[in-house]
């Protein structure tokens, strides 16, 4: 299983506004479904914990984030890694190495590739951050939007082919186009960058691309 092993840099740039620089709200990382360790993180995600992207890789999510019930949070990650669930959202508390804490909403999504589980996408939304600015140039065709929604929900190539009345090769072709468009090396990175660009409606499952991003 191939996962991203370097920091996510394409989606970590701050959005400039007339009043100055405002960072978007949701920060992303990738994690291994086998042991829930971070395999890649954008700079803003790592900064929340007082780390660099390189430093945070290899650390276990449950050591960095604490829910109201630590055992429940760990179990929810285990259910993702075992394929017993596709996603979850939970309020968590993070702590950096200096002991400072912050509250955030965490969404974890299991992404399925052609050969099975491909990784976990972790979306961290600190509660005090401002709303993200949306990239209006990332418009998609209706078909590509449905493919992207399916990938984000953890659907396999076979499942997507059945839903969209495409061949498996047709699904892989559309996914390949999306990977190139978002400069993503794999499906977990594609989902992370689509979320970071604000393409999906907030707080909705299964994920839906906002109408303004569909041609």
PDB file of C-alpha atoms in Angstrom:
ATOM      1  CA  UNK A   1       0.000   0.000   0.000  1.00  0.00           C
ATOM      2  CA  UNK A   2       1.422   3.320  -1.099  1.00  0.00           C
ATOM      3  CA  UNK A   3       0.719   6.402   0.969  1.00  0.00           C
ATOM      4  CA  UNK A   4       1.974   9.950   0.771  1.00  0.00           C
ATOM      5  CA  UNK A   5       5.162  10.176   2.832  1.00  0.00           C
ATOM      6  CA  UNK A   6       6.009  13.829   2.377  1.00  0.00           C
ATOM      7  CA  UNK A   7       4.271  16.935   3.629  1.00  0.00           C
ATOM      8  CA  UNK A   8       1.247  18.268   1.829  1.00  0.00           C
ATOM      9  CA  UNK A   9       2.406  21.561   0.448  1.00  0.00           C
ATOM     10  CA  UNK A  10       0.010  22.398  -2.353  1.00  0.00           C
ATOM     11  CA  UNK A  11      -2.918  23.108  -0.033  1.00  0.00           C
ATOM     12  CA  UNK A  12      -1.191  24.899   2.824  1.00  0.00           C
ATOM     13  CA  UNK A  13      -0.939  28.418   1.353  1.00  0.00           C
ATOM     14  CA  UNK A  14      -2.825  31.142   3.237  1.00  0.00           C
ATOM     15  CA  UNK A  15      -5.657  32.981   1.484  1.00  0.00           C
ATOM     16  CA  UNK A  16      -4.994  36.718   1.177  1.00  0.00           C
ATOM     17  CA  UNK A  17      -7.771  39.187   1.993  1.00  0.00           C
ATOM     18  CA  UNK A  18      -8.009  42.992   1.938  1.00  0.00           C
ATOM     19  CA  UNK A  19      -7.597  43.017   5.709  1.00  0.00           C
ATOM     20  CA  UNK A  20      -4.466  40.876   5.578  1.00  0.00           C
ATOM     21  CA  UNK A  21      -3.805  37.156   5.492  1.00  0.00           C
ATOM     22  CA  UNK A  22      -6.449  34.695   6.705  1.00  0.00           C
ATOM     23  CA  UNK A  23      -5.789  30.966   6.798  1.00  0.00           C
ATOM     24  CA  UNK A  24      -8.545  28.590   5.865  1.00  0.00           C
ATOM     25  CA  UNK A  25     -10.276  26.654   8.532  1.00  0.00           C
ATOM     26  CA  UNK A  26      -9.734  22.971   7.777  1.00  0.00           C
ATOM     27  CA  UNK A  27      -6.256  21.455   8.015  1.00  0.00           C
ATOM     28  CA  UNK A  28      -5.482  18.061   6.548  1.00  0.00           C
ATOM     29  CA  UNK A  29      -3.268  15.068   7.196  1.00  0.00           C
ATOM     30  CA  UNK A  30      -3.040  11.462   6.073  1.00  0.00           C
ATOM     31  CA  UNK A  31      -2.743   8.478   8.386  1.00  0.00           C
ATOM     32  CA  UNK A  32      -2.006   4.794   8.008  1.00  0.00           C
ATOM     33  CA  UNK A  33      -5.089   2.589   8.514  1.00  0.00           C
ATOM     34  CA  UNK A  34      -2.846  -0.077  10.022  1.00  0.00           C
ATOM     35  CA  UNK A  35      -1.588   1.795  13.088  1.00  0.00           C
ATOM     36  CA  UNK A  36      -3.202   5.270  12.849  1.00  0.00           C
ATOM     37  CA  UNK A  37       0.169   7.002  12.593  1.00  0.00           C
ATOM     38  CA  UNK A  38       0.445  10.184  10.554  1.00  0.00           C
ATOM     39  CA  UNK A  39       2.103   9.628   7.191  1.00  0.00           C
ATOM     40  CA  UNK A  40       1.781  13.171   5.806  1.00  0.00           C
ATOM     41  CA  UNK A  41       0.580  16.523   7.071  1.00  0.00           C
ATOM     42  CA  UNK A  42       0.262  20.017   5.701  1.00  0.00           C
ATOM     43  CA  UNK A  43       2.098  22.746   7.562  1.00  0.00           C
ATOM     44  CA  UNK A  44      -0.988  24.245   9.245  1.00  0.00           C
ATOM     45  CA  UNK A  45      -2.022  20.862  10.640  1.00  0.00           C
ATOM     46  CA  UNK A  46       1.448  20.294  12.093  1.00  0.00           C
ATOM     47  CA  UNK A  47       1.611  23.849  13.432  1.00  0.00           C
ATOM     48  CA  UNK A  48      -1.447  23.192  15.583  1.00  0.00           C
ATOM     49  CA  UNK A  49       0.723  20.767  17.555  1.00  0.00           C
ATOM     50  CA  UNK A  50       3.855  22.920  17.546  1.00  0.00           C
ATOM     51  CA  UNK A  51       5.519  20.645  14.990  1.00  0.00           C
ATOM     52  CA  UNK A  52       6.826  20.741  11.462  1.00  0.00           C
ATOM     53  CA  UNK A  53       5.279  18.397   8.876  1.00  0.00           C
ATOM     54  CA  UNK A  54       8.389  16.219   9.074  1.00  0.00           C
ATOM     55  CA  UNK A  55       8.320  16.047  12.869  1.00  0.00           C
ATOM     56  CA  UNK A  56       4.677  15.030  13.133  1.00  0.00           C
ATOM     57  CA  UNK A  57       4.953  12.111  10.696  1.00  0.00           C
ATOM     58  CA  UNK A  58       5.137   8.797  12.530  1.00  0.00           C
ATOM     59  CA  UNK A  59       3.209  10.046  15.565  1.00  0.00           C
ATOM     60  CA  UNK A  60      -0.014   8.282  16.501  1.00  0.00           C
ATOM     61  CA  UNK A  61      -3.231  10.253  16.193  1.00  0.00           C
ATOM     62  CA  UNK A  62      -4.596   9.080  19.531  1.00  0.00           C
ATOM     63  CA  UNK A  63      -1.494  10.424  21.278  1.00  0.00           C
ATOM     64  CA  UNK A  64      -2.068  13.879  19.786  1.00  0.00           C
ATOM     65  CA  UNK A  65      -5.855  14.095  20.024  1.00  0.00           C
ATOM     66  CA  UNK A  66      -8.114  13.346  22.962  1.00  0.00           C
ATOM     67  CA  UNK A  67     -11.881  12.931  22.838  1.00  0.00           C
ATOM     68  CA  UNK A  68     -14.320  13.047  25.706  1.00  0.00           C
ATOM     69  CA  UNK A  69     -13.772   9.294  25.915  1.00  0.00           C
ATOM     70  CA  UNK A  70     -10.238   8.269  24.846  1.00  0.00           C
ATOM     71  CA  UNK A  71     -11.290   4.628  24.521  1.00  0.00           C
ATOM     72  CA  UNK A  72     -14.198   5.597  22.259  1.00  0.00           C
ATOM     73  CA  UNK A  73     -11.964   7.714  20.011  1.00  0.00           C
ATOM     74  CA  UNK A  74      -9.460   4.895  19.670  1.00  0.00           C
ATOM     75  CA  UNK A  75     -12.270   2.448  18.887  1.00  0.00           C
ATOM     76  CA  UNK A  76     -13.637   4.719  16.183  1.00  0.00           C
ATOM     77  CA  UNK A  77     -10.229   4.832  14.506  1.00  0.00           C
ATOM     78  CA  UNK A  78     -10.013   1.040  14.782  1.00  0.00           C
ATOM     79  CA  UNK A  79     -13.448   0.674  13.156  1.00  0.00           C
ATOM     80  CA  UNK A  80     -12.212   2.802  10.237  1.00  0.00           C
ATOM     81  CA  UNK A  81      -9.055   0.784   9.796  1.00  0.00           C
ATOM     82  CA  UNK A  82     -10.994  -2.516   9.874  1.00  0.00           C
ATOM     83  CA  UNK A  83     -13.581  -1.338   7.374  1.00  0.00           C
ATOM     84  CA  UNK A  84     -16.434  -1.383   9.895  1.00  0.00           C
ATOM     85  CA  UNK A  85     -17.214   2.290   9.208  1.00  0.00           C
ATOM     86  CA  UNK A  86     -16.376   4.798   6.487  1.00  0.00           C
ATOM     87  CA  UNK A  87     -16.065   8.015   8.464  1.00  0.00           C
ATOM     88  CA  UNK A  88     -16.763   9.770  11.738  1.00  0.00           C
ATOM     89  CA  UNK A  89     -16.746  13.265  13.220  1.00  0.00           C
ATOM     90  CA  UNK A  90     -15.938  14.015  16.849  1.00  0.00           C
ATOM     91  CA  UNK A  91     -15.058  16.998  19.028  1.00  0.00           C
ATOM     92  CA  UNK A  92     -11.463  16.595  20.241  1.00  0.00           C
ATOM     93  CA  UNK A  93      -8.822  18.387  22.269  1.00  0.00           C
ATOM     94  CA  UNK A  94      -5.307  18.659  20.867  1.00  0.00           C
ATOM     95  CA  UNK A  95      -2.147  19.311  22.826  1.00  0.00           C
ATOM     96  CA  UNK A  96       1.210  20.530  21.572  1.00  0.00           C
ATOM     97  CA  UNK A  97       4.610  19.632  23.008  1.00  0.00           C
ATOM     98  CA  UNK A  98       4.593  22.794  25.174  1.00  0.00           C
ATOM     99  CA  UNK A  99       1.370  21.709  26.871  1.00  0.00           C
ATOM    100  CA  UNK A 100      -0.919  24.198  25.128  1.00  0.00           C
ATOM    101  CA  UNK A 101      -4.344  22.835  24.210  1.00  0.00           C
ATOM    102  CA  UNK A 102      -6.950  23.667  21.579  1.00  0.00           C
ATOM    103  CA  UNK A 103     -10.410  22.375  20.745  1.00  0.00           C
ATOM    104  CA  UNK A 104     -11.327  21.223  17.276  1.00  0.00           C
ATOM    105  CA  UNK A 105     -13.781  19.183  15.270  1.00  0.00           C
ATOM    106  CA  UNK A 106     -12.123  16.117  13.769  1.00  0.00           C
ATOM    107  CA  UNK A 107     -13.426  14.251  10.733  1.00  0.00           C
ATOM    108  CA  UNK A 108     -11.697  11.010   9.756  1.00  0.00           C
ATOM    109  CA  UNK A 109     -12.474   9.381   6.406  1.00  0.00           C
ATOM    110  CA  UNK A 110     -11.395   5.975   5.123  1.00  0.00           C
ATOM    111  CA  UNK A 111     -10.482   6.133   1.433  1.00  0.00           C
ATOM    112  CA  UNK A 112     -10.703   2.971  -0.650  1.00  0.00           C
ATOM    113  CA  UNK A 113      -8.452   2.330  -3.644  1.00  0.00           C
ATOM    114  CA  UNK A 114      -8.652  -0.281  -6.400  1.00  0.00           C
ATOM    115  CA  UNK A 115      -6.962  -2.888  -4.188  1.00  0.00           C
ATOM    116  CA  UNK A 116      -8.751  -2.061  -0.920  1.00  0.00           C
ATOM    117  CA  UNK A 117      -8.111   0.444   1.901  1.00  0.00           C
ATOM    118  CA  UNK A 118      -5.760   3.179   0.710  1.00  0.00           C
ATOM    119  CA  UNK A 119      -5.467   5.348   3.807  1.00  0.00           C
ATOM    120  CA  UNK A 120      -7.215   7.703   6.194  1.00  0.00           C
ATOM    121  CA  UNK A 121      -7.803  11.397   5.548  1.00  0.00           C
ATOM    122  CA  UNK A 122      -7.872  13.497   8.710  1.00  0.00           C
ATOM    123  CA  UNK A 123      -9.637  16.878   8.637  1.00  0.00           C
ATOM    124  CA  UNK A 124      -9.021  19.124  11.644  1.00  0.00           C
ATOM    125  CA  UNK A 125     -11.142  22.238  12.098  1.00  0.00           C
ATOM    126  CA  UNK A 126      -9.963  24.364  15.059  1.00  0.00           C
ATOM    127  CA  UNK A 127     -12.994  26.045  16.569  1.00  0.00           C
ATOM    128  CA  UNK A 128     -11.539  29.555  16.661  1.00  0.00           C
ATOM    129  CA  UNK A 129     -10.493  29.701  13.001  1.00  0.00           C
ATOM    130  CA  UNK A 130     -12.329  31.717  10.356  1.00  0.00           C
ATOM    131  CA  UNK A 131     -14.302  30.217   7.500  1.00  0.00           C
ATOM    132  CA  UNK A 132     -12.213  29.166   4.502  1.00  0.00           C
ATOM    133  CA  UNK A 133     -12.118  31.142   1.314  1.00  0.00           C
ATOM    134  CA  UNK A 134     -13.355  29.051  -1.593  1.00  0.00           C
ATOM    135  CA  UNK A 135     -11.464  28.566  -4.839  1.00  0.00           C
ATOM    136  CA  UNK A 136     -14.014  29.415  -7.506  1.00  0.00           C
ATOM    137  CA  UNK A 137     -11.754  28.153 -10.280  1.00  0.00           C
ATOM    138  CA  UNK A 138     -12.088  24.508  -9.198  1.00  0.00           C
ATOM    139  CA  UNK A 139     -15.277  23.834 -11.164  1.00  0.00           C
ATOM    140  CA  UNK A 140     -16.075  20.253 -12.142  1.00  0.00           C
ATOM    141  CA  UNK A 141     -18.330  18.553 -14.628  1.00  0.00           C
ATOM    142  CA  UNK A 142     -21.379  16.841 -13.115  1.00  0.00           C
ATOM    143  CA  UNK A 143     -19.802  13.428 -13.751  1.00  0.00           C
ATOM    144  CA  UNK A 144     -16.469  14.366 -12.183  1.00  0.00           C
ATOM    145  CA  UNK A 145     -18.325  15.777  -9.171  1.00  0.00           C
ATOM    146  CA  UNK A 146     -20.112  12.437  -8.676  1.00  0.00           C
ATOM    147  CA  UNK A 147     -16.817  10.549  -9.011  1.00  0.00           C
ATOM    148  CA  UNK A 148     -15.136  12.847  -6.498  1.00  0.00           C
ATOM    149  CA  UNK A 149     -18.045  12.434  -4.066  1.00  0.00           C
ATOM    150  CA  UNK A 150     -17.765   8.667  -4.374  1.00  0.00           C
ATOM    151  CA  UNK A 151     -14.029   8.647  -3.739  1.00  0.00           C
ATOM    152  CA  UNK A 152     -14.518  10.934  -0.721  1.00  0.00           C
ATOM    153  CA  UNK A 153     -17.161   8.606   0.715  1.00  0.00           C
ATOM    154  CA  UNK A 154     -14.809   5.628   0.464  1.00  0.00           C
ATOM    155  CA  UNK A 155     -16.495   3.894  -2.485  1.00  0.00           C
ATOM    156  CA  UNK A 156     -14.419   1.375  -4.407  1.00  0.00           C
ATOM    157  CA  UNK A 157     -13.927   1.438  -8.175  1.00  0.00           C
ATOM    158  CA  UNK A 158     -16.468  -1.381  -8.588  1.00  0.00           C
ATOM    159  CA  UNK A 159     -19.047   0.433  -6.443  1.00  0.00           C
ATOM    160  CA  UNK A 160     -18.565   3.665  -8.380  1.00  0.00           C
ATOM    161  CA  UNK A 161     -18.878   1.841 -11.690  1.00  0.00           C
ATOM    162  CA  UNK A 162     -22.240   0.428 -10.601  1.00  0.00           C
ATOM    163  CA  UNK A 163     -23.537   3.757  -9.318  1.00  0.00           C
ATOM    164  CA  UNK A 164     -22.487   5.819 -12.326  1.00  0.00           C
ATOM    165  CA  UNK A 165     -23.088   3.212 -15.047  1.00  0.00           C
ATOM    166  CA  UNK A 166     -19.444   3.297 -16.102  1.00  0.00           C
ATOM    167  CA  UNK A 167     -16.924   0.558 -16.703  1.00  0.00           C
ATOM    168  CA  UNK A 168     -14.203   0.058 -14.115  1.00  0.00           C
ATOM    169  CA  UNK A 169     -11.744   1.433 -16.665  1.00  0.00           C
ATOM    170  CA  UNK A 170     -13.989   4.467 -17.114  1.00  0.00           C
ATOM    171  CA  UNK A 171     -13.995   5.129 -13.368  1.00  0.00           C
ATOM    172  CA  UNK A 172     -10.214   4.804 -13.159  1.00  0.00           C
ATOM    173  CA  UNK A 173      -9.873   7.175 -16.114  1.00  0.00           C
ATOM    174  CA  UNK A 174     -12.045   9.817 -14.405  1.00  0.00           C
ATOM    175  CA  UNK A 175     -10.191   9.370 -11.109  1.00  0.00           C
ATOM    176  CA  UNK A 176      -6.897   9.744 -12.971  1.00  0.00           C
ATOM    177  CA  UNK A 177      -8.065  13.046 -14.457  1.00  0.00           C
ATOM    178  CA  UNK A 178      -9.002  14.306 -10.995  1.00  0.00           C
ATOM    179  CA  UNK A 179      -5.644  13.236  -9.568  1.00  0.00           C
ATOM    180  CA  UNK A 180      -3.833  15.243 -12.235  1.00  0.00           C
ATOM    181  CA  UNK A 181      -6.126  18.221 -11.885  1.00  0.00           C
ATOM    182  CA  UNK A 182      -5.556  18.463  -8.126  1.00  0.00           C
ATOM    183  CA  UNK A 183      -1.891  17.437  -8.440  1.00  0.00           C
ATOM    184  CA  UNK A 184      -2.601  14.579  -6.029  1.00  0.00           C
ATOM    185  CA  UNK A 185      -0.484  11.400  -5.966  1.00  0.00           C
ATOM    186  CA  UNK A 186      -3.297   9.123  -4.741  1.00  0.00           C
ATOM    187  CA  UNK A 187      -6.934   9.008  -3.625  1.00  0.00           C
ATOM    188  CA  UNK A 188      -6.382  10.101  -0.004  1.00  0.00           C
ATOM    189  CA  UNK A 189      -4.466  13.163  -1.228  1.00  0.00           C
ATOM    190  CA  UNK A 190      -7.238  13.914  -3.738  1.00  0.00           C
ATOM    191  CA  UNK A 191      -9.891  13.880  -0.996  1.00  0.00           C
ATOM    192  CA  UNK A 192      -7.742  16.015   1.294  1.00  0.00           C
ATOM    193  CA  UNK A 193      -7.101  18.650  -1.362  1.00  0.00           C
ATOM    194  CA  UNK A 194     -10.740  18.770  -2.439  1.00  0.00           C
ATOM    195  CA  UNK A 195     -11.766  19.347   1.195  1.00  0.00           C
ATOM    196  CA  UNK A 196      -9.036  21.954   1.631  1.00  0.00           C
ATOM    197  CA  UNK A 197     -10.273  23.793  -1.484  1.00  0.00           C
ATOM    198  CA  UNK A 198     -13.772  24.041   0.007  1.00  0.00           C
ATOM    199  CA  UNK A 199     -15.461  21.954  -2.694  1.00  0.00           C
ATOM    200  CA  UNK A 200     -17.592  19.946  -0.257  1.00  0.00           C
ATOM    201  CA  UNK A 201     -20.572  21.138   1.760  1.00  0.00           C
ATOM    202  CA  UNK A 202     -19.677  21.300   5.436  1.00  0.00           C
ATOM    203  CA  UNK A 203     -21.195  18.865   7.933  1.00  0.00           C
ATOM    204  CA  UNK A 204     -22.777  16.636   5.284  1.00  0.00           C
ATOM    205  CA  UNK A 205     -22.433  12.888   4.740  1.00  0.00           C
ATOM    206  CA  UNK A 206     -22.053  11.431   2.237  1.00  0.00           C
ATOM    207  CA  UNK A 207     -19.886  14.268   0.872  1.00  0.00           C
ATOM    208  CA  UNK A 208     -21.538  16.509  -1.707  1.00  0.00           C
ATOM    209  CA  UNK A 209     -19.762  18.945  -4.011  1.00  0.00           C
ATOM    210  CA  UNK A 210     -21.286  22.400  -3.624  1.00  0.00           C
ATOM    211  CA  UNK A 211     -23.465  23.389  -6.623  1.00  0.00           C
ATOM    212  CA  UNK A 212     -21.359  26.466  -7.378  1.00  0.00           C
ATOM    213  CA  UNK A 213     -18.402  24.209  -8.189  1.00  0.00           C
ATOM    214  CA  UNK A 214     -20.332  22.147 -10.775  1.00  0.00           C
ATOM    215  CA  UNK A 215     -20.411  23.325 -14.378  1.00  0.00           C
TER     216      UNK A 215
END
